[in-house]
Short mmCIF file of C-alpha atoms and ligand atoms in Angstrom, two decimals:
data_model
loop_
_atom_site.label_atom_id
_atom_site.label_comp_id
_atom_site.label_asym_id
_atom_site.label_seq_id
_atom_site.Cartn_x
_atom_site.Cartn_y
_atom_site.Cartn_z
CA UNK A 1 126.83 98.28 84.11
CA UNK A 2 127.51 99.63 88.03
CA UNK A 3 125.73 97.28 90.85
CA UNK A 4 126.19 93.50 92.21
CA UNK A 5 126.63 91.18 89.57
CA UNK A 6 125.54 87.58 90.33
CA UNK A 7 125.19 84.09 88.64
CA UNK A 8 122.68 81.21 88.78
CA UNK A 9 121.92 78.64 86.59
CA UNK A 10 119.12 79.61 85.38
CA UNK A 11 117.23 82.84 85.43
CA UNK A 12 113.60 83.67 84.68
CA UNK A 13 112.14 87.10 84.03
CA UNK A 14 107.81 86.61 85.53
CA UNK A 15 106.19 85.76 88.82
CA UNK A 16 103.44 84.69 87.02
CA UNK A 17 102.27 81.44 86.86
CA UNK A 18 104.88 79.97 84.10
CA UNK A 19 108.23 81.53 85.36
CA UNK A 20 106.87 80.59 89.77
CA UNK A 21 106.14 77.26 88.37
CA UNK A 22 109.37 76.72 86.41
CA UNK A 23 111.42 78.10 89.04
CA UNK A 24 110.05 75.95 91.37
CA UNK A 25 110.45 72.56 89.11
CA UNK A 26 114.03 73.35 88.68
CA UNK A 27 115.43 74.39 91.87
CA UNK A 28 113.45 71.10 93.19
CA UNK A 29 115.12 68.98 90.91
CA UNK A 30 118.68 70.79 91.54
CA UNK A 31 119.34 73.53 89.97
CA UNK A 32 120.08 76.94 91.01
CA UNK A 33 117.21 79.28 89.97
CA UNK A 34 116.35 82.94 90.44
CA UNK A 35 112.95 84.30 89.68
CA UNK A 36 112.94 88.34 88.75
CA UNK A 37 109.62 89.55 89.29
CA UNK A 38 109.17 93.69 88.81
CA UNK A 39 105.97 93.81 91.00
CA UNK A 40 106.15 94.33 94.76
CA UNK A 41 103.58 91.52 95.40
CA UNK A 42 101.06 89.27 93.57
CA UNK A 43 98.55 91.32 94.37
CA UNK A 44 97.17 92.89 90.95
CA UNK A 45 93.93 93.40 88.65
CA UNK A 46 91.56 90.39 87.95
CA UNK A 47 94.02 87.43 85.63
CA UNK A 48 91.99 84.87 85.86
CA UNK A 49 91.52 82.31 88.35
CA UNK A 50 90.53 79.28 87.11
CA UNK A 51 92.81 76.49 87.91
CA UNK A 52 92.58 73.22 85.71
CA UNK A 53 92.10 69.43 86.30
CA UNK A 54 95.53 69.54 84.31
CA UNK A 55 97.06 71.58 86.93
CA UNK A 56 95.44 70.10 89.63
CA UNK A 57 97.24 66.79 87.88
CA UNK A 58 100.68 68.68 88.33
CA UNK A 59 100.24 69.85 91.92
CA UNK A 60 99.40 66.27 92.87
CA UNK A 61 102.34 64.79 90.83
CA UNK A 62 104.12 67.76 93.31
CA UNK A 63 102.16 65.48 96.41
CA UNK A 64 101.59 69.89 97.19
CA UNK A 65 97.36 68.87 96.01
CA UNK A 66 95.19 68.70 99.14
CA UNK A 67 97.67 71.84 101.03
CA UNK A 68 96.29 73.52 97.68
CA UNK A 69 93.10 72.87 98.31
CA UNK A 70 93.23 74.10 102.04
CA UNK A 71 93.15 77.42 100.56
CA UNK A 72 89.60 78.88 100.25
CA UNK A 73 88.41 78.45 97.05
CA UNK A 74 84.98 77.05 94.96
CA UNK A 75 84.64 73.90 92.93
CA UNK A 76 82.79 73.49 89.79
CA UNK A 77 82.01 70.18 88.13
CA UNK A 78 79.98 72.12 85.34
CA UNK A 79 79.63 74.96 83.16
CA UNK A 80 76.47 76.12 81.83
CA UNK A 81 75.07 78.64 79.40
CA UNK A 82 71.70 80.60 78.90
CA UNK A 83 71.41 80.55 74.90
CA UNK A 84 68.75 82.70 74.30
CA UNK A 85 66.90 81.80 77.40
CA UNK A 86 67.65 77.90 76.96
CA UNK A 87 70.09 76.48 79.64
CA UNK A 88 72.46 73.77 78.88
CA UNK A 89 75.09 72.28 79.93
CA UNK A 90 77.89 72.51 77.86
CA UNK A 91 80.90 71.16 80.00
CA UNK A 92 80.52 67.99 82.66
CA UNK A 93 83.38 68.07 84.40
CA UNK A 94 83.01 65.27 86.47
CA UNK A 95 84.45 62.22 84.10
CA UNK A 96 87.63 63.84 83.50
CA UNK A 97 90.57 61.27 84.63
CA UNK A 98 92.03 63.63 86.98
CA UNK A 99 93.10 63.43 90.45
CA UNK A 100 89.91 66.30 91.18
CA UNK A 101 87.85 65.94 88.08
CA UNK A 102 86.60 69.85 89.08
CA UNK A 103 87.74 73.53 88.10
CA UNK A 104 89.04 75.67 90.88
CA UNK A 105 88.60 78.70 91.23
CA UNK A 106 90.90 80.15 93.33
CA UNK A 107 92.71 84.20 93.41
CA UNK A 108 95.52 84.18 90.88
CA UNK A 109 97.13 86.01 93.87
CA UNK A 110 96.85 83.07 96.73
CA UNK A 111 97.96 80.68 93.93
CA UNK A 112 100.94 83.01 93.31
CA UNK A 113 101.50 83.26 97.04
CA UNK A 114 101.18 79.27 97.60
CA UNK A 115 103.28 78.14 95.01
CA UNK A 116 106.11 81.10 95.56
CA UNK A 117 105.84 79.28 99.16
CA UNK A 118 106.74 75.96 98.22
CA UNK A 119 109.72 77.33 96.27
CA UNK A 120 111.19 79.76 98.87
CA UNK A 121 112.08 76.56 101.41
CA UNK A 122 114.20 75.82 98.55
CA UNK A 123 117.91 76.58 99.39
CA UNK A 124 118.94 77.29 95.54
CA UNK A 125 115.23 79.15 94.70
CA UNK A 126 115.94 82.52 95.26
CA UNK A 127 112.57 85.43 94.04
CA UNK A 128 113.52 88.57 93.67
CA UNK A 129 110.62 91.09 93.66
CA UNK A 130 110.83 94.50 92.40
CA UNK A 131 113.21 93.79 90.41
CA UNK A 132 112.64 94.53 86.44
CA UNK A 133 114.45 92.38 83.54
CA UNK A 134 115.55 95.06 81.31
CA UNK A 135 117.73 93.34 78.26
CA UNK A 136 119.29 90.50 77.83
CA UNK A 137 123.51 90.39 77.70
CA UNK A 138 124.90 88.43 74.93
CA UNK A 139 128.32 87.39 73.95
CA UNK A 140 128.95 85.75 70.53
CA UNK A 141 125.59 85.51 69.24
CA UNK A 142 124.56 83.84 73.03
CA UNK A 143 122.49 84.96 75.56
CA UNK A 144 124.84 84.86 78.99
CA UNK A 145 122.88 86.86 81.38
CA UNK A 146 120.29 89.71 81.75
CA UNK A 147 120.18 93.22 83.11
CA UNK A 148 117.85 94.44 85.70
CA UNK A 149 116.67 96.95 87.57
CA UNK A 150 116.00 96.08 91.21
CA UNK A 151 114.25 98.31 94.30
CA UNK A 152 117.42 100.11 95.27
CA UNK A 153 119.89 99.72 92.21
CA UNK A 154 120.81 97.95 88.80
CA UNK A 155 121.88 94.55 89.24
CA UNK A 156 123.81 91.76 86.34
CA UNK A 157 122.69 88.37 86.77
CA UNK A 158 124.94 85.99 84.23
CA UNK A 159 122.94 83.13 83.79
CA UNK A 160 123.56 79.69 81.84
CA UNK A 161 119.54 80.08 80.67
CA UNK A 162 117.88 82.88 80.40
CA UNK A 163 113.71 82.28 80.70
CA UNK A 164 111.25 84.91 79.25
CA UNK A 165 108.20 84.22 80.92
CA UNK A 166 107.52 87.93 81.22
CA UNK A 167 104.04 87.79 80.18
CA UNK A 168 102.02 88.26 76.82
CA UNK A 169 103.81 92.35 77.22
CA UNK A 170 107.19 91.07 77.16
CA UNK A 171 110.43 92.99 77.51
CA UNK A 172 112.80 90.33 76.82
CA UNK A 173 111.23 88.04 73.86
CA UNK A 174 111.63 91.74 72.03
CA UNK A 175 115.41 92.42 73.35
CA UNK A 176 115.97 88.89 72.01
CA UNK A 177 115.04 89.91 68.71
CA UNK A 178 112.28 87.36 68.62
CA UNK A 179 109.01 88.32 66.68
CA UNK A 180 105.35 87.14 67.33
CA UNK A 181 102.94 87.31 64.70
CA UNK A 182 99.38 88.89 66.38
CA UNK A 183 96.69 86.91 64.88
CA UNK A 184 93.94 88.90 66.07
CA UNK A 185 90.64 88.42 67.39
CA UNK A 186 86.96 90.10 66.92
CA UNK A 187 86.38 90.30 70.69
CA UNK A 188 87.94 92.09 73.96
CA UNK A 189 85.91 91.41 77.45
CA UNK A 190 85.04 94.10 80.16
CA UNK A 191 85.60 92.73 83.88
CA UNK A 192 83.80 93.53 86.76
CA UNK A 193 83.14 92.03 90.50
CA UNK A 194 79.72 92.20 91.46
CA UNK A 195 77.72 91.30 94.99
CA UNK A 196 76.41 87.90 95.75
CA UNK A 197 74.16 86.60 97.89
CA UNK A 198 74.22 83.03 98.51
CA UNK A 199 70.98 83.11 99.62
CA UNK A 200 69.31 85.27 96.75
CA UNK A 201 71.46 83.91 93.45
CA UNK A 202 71.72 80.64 92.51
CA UNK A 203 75.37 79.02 92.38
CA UNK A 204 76.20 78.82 88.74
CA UNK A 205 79.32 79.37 86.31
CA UNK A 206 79.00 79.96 82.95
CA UNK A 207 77.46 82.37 79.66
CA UNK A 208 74.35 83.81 79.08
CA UNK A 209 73.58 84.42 75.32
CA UNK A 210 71.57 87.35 74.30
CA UNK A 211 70.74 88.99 71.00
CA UNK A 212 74.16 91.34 70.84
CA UNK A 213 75.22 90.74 73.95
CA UNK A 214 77.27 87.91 75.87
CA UNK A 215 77.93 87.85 79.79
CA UNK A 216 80.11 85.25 81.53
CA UNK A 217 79.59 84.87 84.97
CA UNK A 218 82.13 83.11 87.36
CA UNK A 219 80.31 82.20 90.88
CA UNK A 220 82.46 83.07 94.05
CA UNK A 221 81.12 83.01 97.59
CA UNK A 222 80.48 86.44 98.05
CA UNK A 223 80.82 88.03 94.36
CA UNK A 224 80.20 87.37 90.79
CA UNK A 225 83.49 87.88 88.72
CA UNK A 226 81.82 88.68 85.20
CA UNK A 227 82.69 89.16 81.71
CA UNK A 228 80.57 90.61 79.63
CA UNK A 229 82.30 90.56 75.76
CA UNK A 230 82.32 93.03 73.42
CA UNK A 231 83.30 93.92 69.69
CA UNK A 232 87.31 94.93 69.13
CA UNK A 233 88.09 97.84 69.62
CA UNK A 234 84.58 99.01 70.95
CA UNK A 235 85.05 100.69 74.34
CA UNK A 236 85.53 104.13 73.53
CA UNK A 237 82.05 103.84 72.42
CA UNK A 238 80.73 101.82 75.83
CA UNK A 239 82.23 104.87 77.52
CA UNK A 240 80.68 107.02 75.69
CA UNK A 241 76.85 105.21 76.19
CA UNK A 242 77.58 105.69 79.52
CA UNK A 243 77.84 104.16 82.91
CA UNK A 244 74.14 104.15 83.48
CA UNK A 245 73.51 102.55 80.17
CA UNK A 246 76.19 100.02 80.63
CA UNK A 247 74.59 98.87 83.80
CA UNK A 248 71.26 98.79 81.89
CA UNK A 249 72.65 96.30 79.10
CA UNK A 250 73.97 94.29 82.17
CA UNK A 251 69.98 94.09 83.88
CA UNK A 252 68.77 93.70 80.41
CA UNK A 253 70.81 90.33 80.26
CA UNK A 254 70.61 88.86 83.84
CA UNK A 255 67.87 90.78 85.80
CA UNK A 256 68.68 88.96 88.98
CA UNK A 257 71.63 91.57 89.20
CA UNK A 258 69.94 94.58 88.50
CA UNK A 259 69.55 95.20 92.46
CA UNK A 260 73.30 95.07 93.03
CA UNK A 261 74.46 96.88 89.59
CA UNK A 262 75.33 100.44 91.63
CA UNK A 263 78.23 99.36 92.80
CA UNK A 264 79.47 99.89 90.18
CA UNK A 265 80.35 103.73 90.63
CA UNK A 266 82.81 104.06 88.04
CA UNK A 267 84.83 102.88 84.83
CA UNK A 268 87.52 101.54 87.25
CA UNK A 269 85.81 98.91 88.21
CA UNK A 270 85.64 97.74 84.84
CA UNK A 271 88.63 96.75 83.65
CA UNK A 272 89.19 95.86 79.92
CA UNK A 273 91.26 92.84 78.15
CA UNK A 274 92.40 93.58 75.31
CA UNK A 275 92.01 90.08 73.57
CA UNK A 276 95.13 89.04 72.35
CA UNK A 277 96.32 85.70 70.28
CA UNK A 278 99.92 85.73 69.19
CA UNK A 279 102.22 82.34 67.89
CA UNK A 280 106.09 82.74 68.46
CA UNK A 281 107.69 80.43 65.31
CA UNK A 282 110.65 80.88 67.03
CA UNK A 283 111.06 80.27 71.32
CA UNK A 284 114.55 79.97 71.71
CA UNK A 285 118.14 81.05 70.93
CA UNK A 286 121.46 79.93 72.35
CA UNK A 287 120.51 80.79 76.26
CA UNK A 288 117.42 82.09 76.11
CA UNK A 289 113.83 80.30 76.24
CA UNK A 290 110.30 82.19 75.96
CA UNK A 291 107.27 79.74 77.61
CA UNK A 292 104.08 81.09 78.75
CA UNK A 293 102.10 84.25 77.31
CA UNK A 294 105.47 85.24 75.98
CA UNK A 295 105.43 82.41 73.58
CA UNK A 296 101.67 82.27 72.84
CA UNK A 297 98.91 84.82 74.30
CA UNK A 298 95.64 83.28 74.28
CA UNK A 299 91.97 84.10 73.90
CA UNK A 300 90.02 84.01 77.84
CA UNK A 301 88.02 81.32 75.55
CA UNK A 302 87.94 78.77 78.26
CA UNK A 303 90.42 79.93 80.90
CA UNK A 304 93.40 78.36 79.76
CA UNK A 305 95.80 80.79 79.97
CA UNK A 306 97.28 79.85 83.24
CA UNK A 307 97.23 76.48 83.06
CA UNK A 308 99.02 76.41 79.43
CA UNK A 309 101.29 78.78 80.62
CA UNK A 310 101.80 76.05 84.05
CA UNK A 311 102.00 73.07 81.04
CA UNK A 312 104.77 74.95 79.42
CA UNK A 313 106.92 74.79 82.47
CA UNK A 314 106.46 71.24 83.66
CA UNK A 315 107.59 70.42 80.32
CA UNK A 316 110.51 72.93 80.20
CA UNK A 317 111.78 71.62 83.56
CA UNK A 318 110.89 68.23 82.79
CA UNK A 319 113.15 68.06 79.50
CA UNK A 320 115.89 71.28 80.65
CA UNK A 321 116.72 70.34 84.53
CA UNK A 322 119.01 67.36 84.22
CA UNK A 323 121.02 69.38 81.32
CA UNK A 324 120.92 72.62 83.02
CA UNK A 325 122.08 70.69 86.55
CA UNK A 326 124.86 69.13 84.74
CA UNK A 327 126.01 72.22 83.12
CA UNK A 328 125.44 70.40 79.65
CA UNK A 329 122.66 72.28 78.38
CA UNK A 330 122.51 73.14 74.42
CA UNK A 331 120.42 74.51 72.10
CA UNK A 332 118.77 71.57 70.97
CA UNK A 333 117.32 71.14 74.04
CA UNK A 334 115.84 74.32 74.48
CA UNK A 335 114.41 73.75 70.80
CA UNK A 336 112.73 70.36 72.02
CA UNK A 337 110.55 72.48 74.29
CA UNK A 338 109.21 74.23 71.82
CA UNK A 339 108.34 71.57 69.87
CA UNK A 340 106.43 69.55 72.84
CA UNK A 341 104.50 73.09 73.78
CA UNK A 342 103.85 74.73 70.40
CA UNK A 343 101.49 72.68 68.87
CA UNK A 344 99.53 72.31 71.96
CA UNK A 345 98.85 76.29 72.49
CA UNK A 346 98.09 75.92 68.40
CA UNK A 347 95.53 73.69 69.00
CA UNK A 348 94.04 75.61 71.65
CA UNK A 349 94.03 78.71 69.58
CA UNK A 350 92.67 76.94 66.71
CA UNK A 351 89.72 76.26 69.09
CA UNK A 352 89.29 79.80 70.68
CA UNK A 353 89.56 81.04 67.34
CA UNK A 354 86.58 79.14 65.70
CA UNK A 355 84.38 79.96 69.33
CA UNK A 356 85.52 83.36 68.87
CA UNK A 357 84.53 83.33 64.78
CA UNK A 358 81.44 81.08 64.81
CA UNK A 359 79.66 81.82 68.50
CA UNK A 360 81.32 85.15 69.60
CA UNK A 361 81.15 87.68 67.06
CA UNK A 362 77.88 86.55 65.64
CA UNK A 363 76.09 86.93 68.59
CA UNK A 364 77.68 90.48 69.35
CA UNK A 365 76.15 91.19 65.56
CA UNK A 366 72.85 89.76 66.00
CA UNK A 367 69.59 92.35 66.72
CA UNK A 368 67.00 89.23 67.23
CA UNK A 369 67.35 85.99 68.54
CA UNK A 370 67.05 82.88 66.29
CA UNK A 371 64.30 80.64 66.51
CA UNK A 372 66.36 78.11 67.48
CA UNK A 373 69.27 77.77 69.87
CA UNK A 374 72.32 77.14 67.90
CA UNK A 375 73.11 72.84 66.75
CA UNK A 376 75.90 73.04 68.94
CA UNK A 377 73.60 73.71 72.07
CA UNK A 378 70.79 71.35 70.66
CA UNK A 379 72.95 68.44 70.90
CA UNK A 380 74.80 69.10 73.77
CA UNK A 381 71.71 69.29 75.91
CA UNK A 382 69.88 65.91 73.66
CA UNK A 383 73.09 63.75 74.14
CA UNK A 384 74.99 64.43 77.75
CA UNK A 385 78.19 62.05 76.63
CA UNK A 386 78.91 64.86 74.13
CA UNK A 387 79.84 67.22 77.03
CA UNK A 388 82.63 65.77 78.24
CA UNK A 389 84.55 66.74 75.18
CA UNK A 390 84.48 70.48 76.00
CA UNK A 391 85.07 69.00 79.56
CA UNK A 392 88.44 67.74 78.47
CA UNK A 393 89.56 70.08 76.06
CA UNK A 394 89.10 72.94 78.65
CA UNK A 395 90.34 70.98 81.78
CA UNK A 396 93.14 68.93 80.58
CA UNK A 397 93.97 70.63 76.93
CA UNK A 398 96.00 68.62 74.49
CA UNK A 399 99.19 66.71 75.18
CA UNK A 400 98.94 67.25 79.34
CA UNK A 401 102.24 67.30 80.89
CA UNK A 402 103.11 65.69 84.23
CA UNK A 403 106.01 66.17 86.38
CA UNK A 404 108.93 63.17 85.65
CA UNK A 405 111.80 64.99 87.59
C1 FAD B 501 91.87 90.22 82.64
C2 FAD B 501 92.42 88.85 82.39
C3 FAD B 501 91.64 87.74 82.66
C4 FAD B 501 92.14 86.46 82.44
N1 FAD B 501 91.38 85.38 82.76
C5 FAD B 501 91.91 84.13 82.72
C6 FAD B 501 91.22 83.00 83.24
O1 FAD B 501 90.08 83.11 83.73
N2 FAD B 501 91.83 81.80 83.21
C7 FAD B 501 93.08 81.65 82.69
O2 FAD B 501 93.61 80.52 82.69
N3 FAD B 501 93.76 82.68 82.19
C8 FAD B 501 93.22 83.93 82.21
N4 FAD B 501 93.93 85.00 81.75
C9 FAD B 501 95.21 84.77 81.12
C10 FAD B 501 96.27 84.47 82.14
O3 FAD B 501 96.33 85.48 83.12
C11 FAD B 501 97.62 84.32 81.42
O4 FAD B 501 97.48 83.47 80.30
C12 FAD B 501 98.61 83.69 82.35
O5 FAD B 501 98.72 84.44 83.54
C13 FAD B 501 99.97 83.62 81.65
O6 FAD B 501 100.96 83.31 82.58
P1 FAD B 501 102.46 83.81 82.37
O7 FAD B 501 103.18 83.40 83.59
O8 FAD B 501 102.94 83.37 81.04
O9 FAD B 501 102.37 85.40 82.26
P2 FAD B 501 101.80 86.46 83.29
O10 FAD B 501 100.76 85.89 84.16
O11 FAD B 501 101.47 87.66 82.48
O12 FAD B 501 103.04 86.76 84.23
C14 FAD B 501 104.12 87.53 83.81
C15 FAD B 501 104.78 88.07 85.05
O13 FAD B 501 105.98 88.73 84.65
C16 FAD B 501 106.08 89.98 85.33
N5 FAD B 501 106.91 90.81 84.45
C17 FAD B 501 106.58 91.37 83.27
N6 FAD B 501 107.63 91.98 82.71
C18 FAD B 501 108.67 91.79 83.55
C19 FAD B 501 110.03 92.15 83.54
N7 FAD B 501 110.54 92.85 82.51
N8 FAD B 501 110.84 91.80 84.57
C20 FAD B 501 110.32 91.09 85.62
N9 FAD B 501 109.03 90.72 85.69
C21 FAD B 501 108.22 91.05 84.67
C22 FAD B 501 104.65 90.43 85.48
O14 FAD B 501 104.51 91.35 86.54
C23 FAD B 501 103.94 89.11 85.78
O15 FAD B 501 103.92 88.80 87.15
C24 FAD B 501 93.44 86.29 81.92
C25 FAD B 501 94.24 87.41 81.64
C26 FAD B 501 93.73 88.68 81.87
C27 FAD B 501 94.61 89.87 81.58
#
């Protein structure tokens, strides 16, 4: 290949939240990183933007926590859901053993921004935007380096670790010759931004449960970021209902939006996710490391995409920078990262899965609503104590990592 050819320790394909984050840990602990990231910007569609107790934990481990929260953002200590016209709460955020025992809800973009920030005052961080991984270079069976395509030419980075952390549409895991098994799931989610007024609307975050129909509302300051779920595979047919009936299933379910349901003046402001679950039984070979969505896409079940994908690379950094600093790094260590991270996204997707299976696709199917709101919801709302569980499983996960380098 023609262009400048460069090397760095380490090089990771993804702005996104897992490859920022890695970069970061590394070139603070020493190492010389480059991040490849094929977008001009951070500025994209609606990813989420719910940031964790557990990666609240990991900025404050950073001492980067309260410059975090300078940014403007909303707090929310519990989530709540309208079953059939019965609201409980199902998550109490507020015992959680965390530095901010809240969810934050912040633009994926700002985060992004912030934490690209922090790394750029690094002298051996270096982010190169618009600049596309396009295969990996191997000699001898190793990955030494990857390919890429940058704003004005191709460019050859040789690298002593290459990091997929391209995203659940990966180039690289694929070039690597690494397969993911899709496990499927009976749901994809529409989003859309809609008006709010503080004064009219209340401030709440959470579902709202109706006979074939489920809306999830996150509150922001001036807008409602909503998701309203339907069955897989089912939006040719929403199309072809119709805008107008579309914003009539919305009103049907939450009336108190009706008024402001014109803005939407077209399908692109609805935007779909396709949902997605996939398990890599394989992250590494000799040089080359998937974390992130490229190791495990998960369900929106929660909002834990992000911060798993944050959890993968404290722990990659935490068990690859002292190796990768001292130019000793083999493939045994990149193997140990797998097995720390693995079995947590497993978990997680075990989880999603029986939401997905048992509360999800049900209540897409059902034409009446049951006499009854589900047990689940019955004893969540008789004993409180019981809602911290969902608490911690959604704001700290499994195995939580903090930073130790
Ligand atoms: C609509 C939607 C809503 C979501 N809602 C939530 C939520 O509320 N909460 C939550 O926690 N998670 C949510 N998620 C999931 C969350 O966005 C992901 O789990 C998380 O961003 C994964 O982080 P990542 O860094 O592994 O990958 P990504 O965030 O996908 O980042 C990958 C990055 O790599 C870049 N890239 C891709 N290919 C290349 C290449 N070849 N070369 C260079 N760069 C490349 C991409 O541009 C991107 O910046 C949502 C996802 C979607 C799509």
């Amino acid at each position: 290949m023609n262009g400048p050819k460069h090397h760095h320790q380490c090089c990771i394909a993804g702005g996104g939240p897992a490859g920022l984050m890695l970069g970061y840990l590394l070139a603070r602990a020493g190492v010389d990183v480059v991040v490849l990231e094929k977008h001009a910007d951070f500025l994209r569609d609606f990813r989420g933007d719910t940031i964790h107790p557990s990666t609240l934990t990991v900025l404050d481990d950073l001492g980067l926590l309260d410059k975090f929260l300078a940014l403007p953002h909303d707090e929310i200590e519990e989530l709540t859901a309208d079953v059939y016209g019965e609201v409980i709460t199902v998550a109490d955020f507020r015992h959680l053993p965390a530095p901010r025992p809240f969810l934050v809800l912040v633009p994926q973009w700002d985060f992004l921004d912030f934490i690209a920030d922090e790394a750029r005052a690094l002298p051996n961080f270096k982010l190169l935007m618009e600049t596309k991984a396009e295969r990996l270079i191997e000699q001898d069976g190793v990955v030494v380096g990857v390919d890429a395509l940058g704003p004005e030419s191709p460019l050859r980075i040789t690298a002593d670790l290459v990091v997929a952390a391209d995203g659940r549409h990966t180039t690289l895991r694929e070039s690597a010759g690494l397969q993911s098994q899709d496990i499927g799931a009976p749901i994809d989610v529409l989003w859309f931004r809609l008006p709010r007024d503080p004064e009219r609307h209340p401030y709440r975050t959470g579902g709202i449960l109706r006979p074939g129909a489920m809306l999830v509302m996150l509150s922001r300051q001036n807008y409602w970021q909503c998701a309203f779920v339907i069955p897989k595979g089912s939006l040719a047919e929403v199309h072809a209902q119709g805008l107008v009936h579309f914003r009539r299933r919305i009103a049907a379910i939450a009336p108190f939006l009706a008024p402001d349901l014109d803005t939407l003046t077209g399908w692109d402001d609805v935007k779909l996710l396709s949902v997605q679950i996939s398990d890599l039984a394989q992250w590494s070979r000799p040089g080359f490391l998937c974390i992130g969505d490229a190791a495990h896409a998960m369900s929106p079940v929660g909002g834990v995409g992000i911060n798993l994908a944050i959890q993968d690379a404290v722990a990659a950094a935490n068990l690859l920078a002292a190796p990768l600093r001292e130019g000793r790094l083999t493939p045994e260590d990149l193997e140990m990262v797998q097995k720390r991270r693995r079995w947590p996204a497993r978990v997680t997707q075990r989880v999603q899965i029986a939401i997905q299976n048992t509360v999800l696709a049900p209540t897409l199917a059902r034409e009446e609503a049951p006499e009854h709101p589900p047990a689940v919801a019955r004893l969540l709302q008789r004993f409180p104590l019981l809602r911290r569980l969902p608490a911690r499983l959604v704001g700290i996960g499994v195995r939580p990592e903090r930073v130790r380098i």
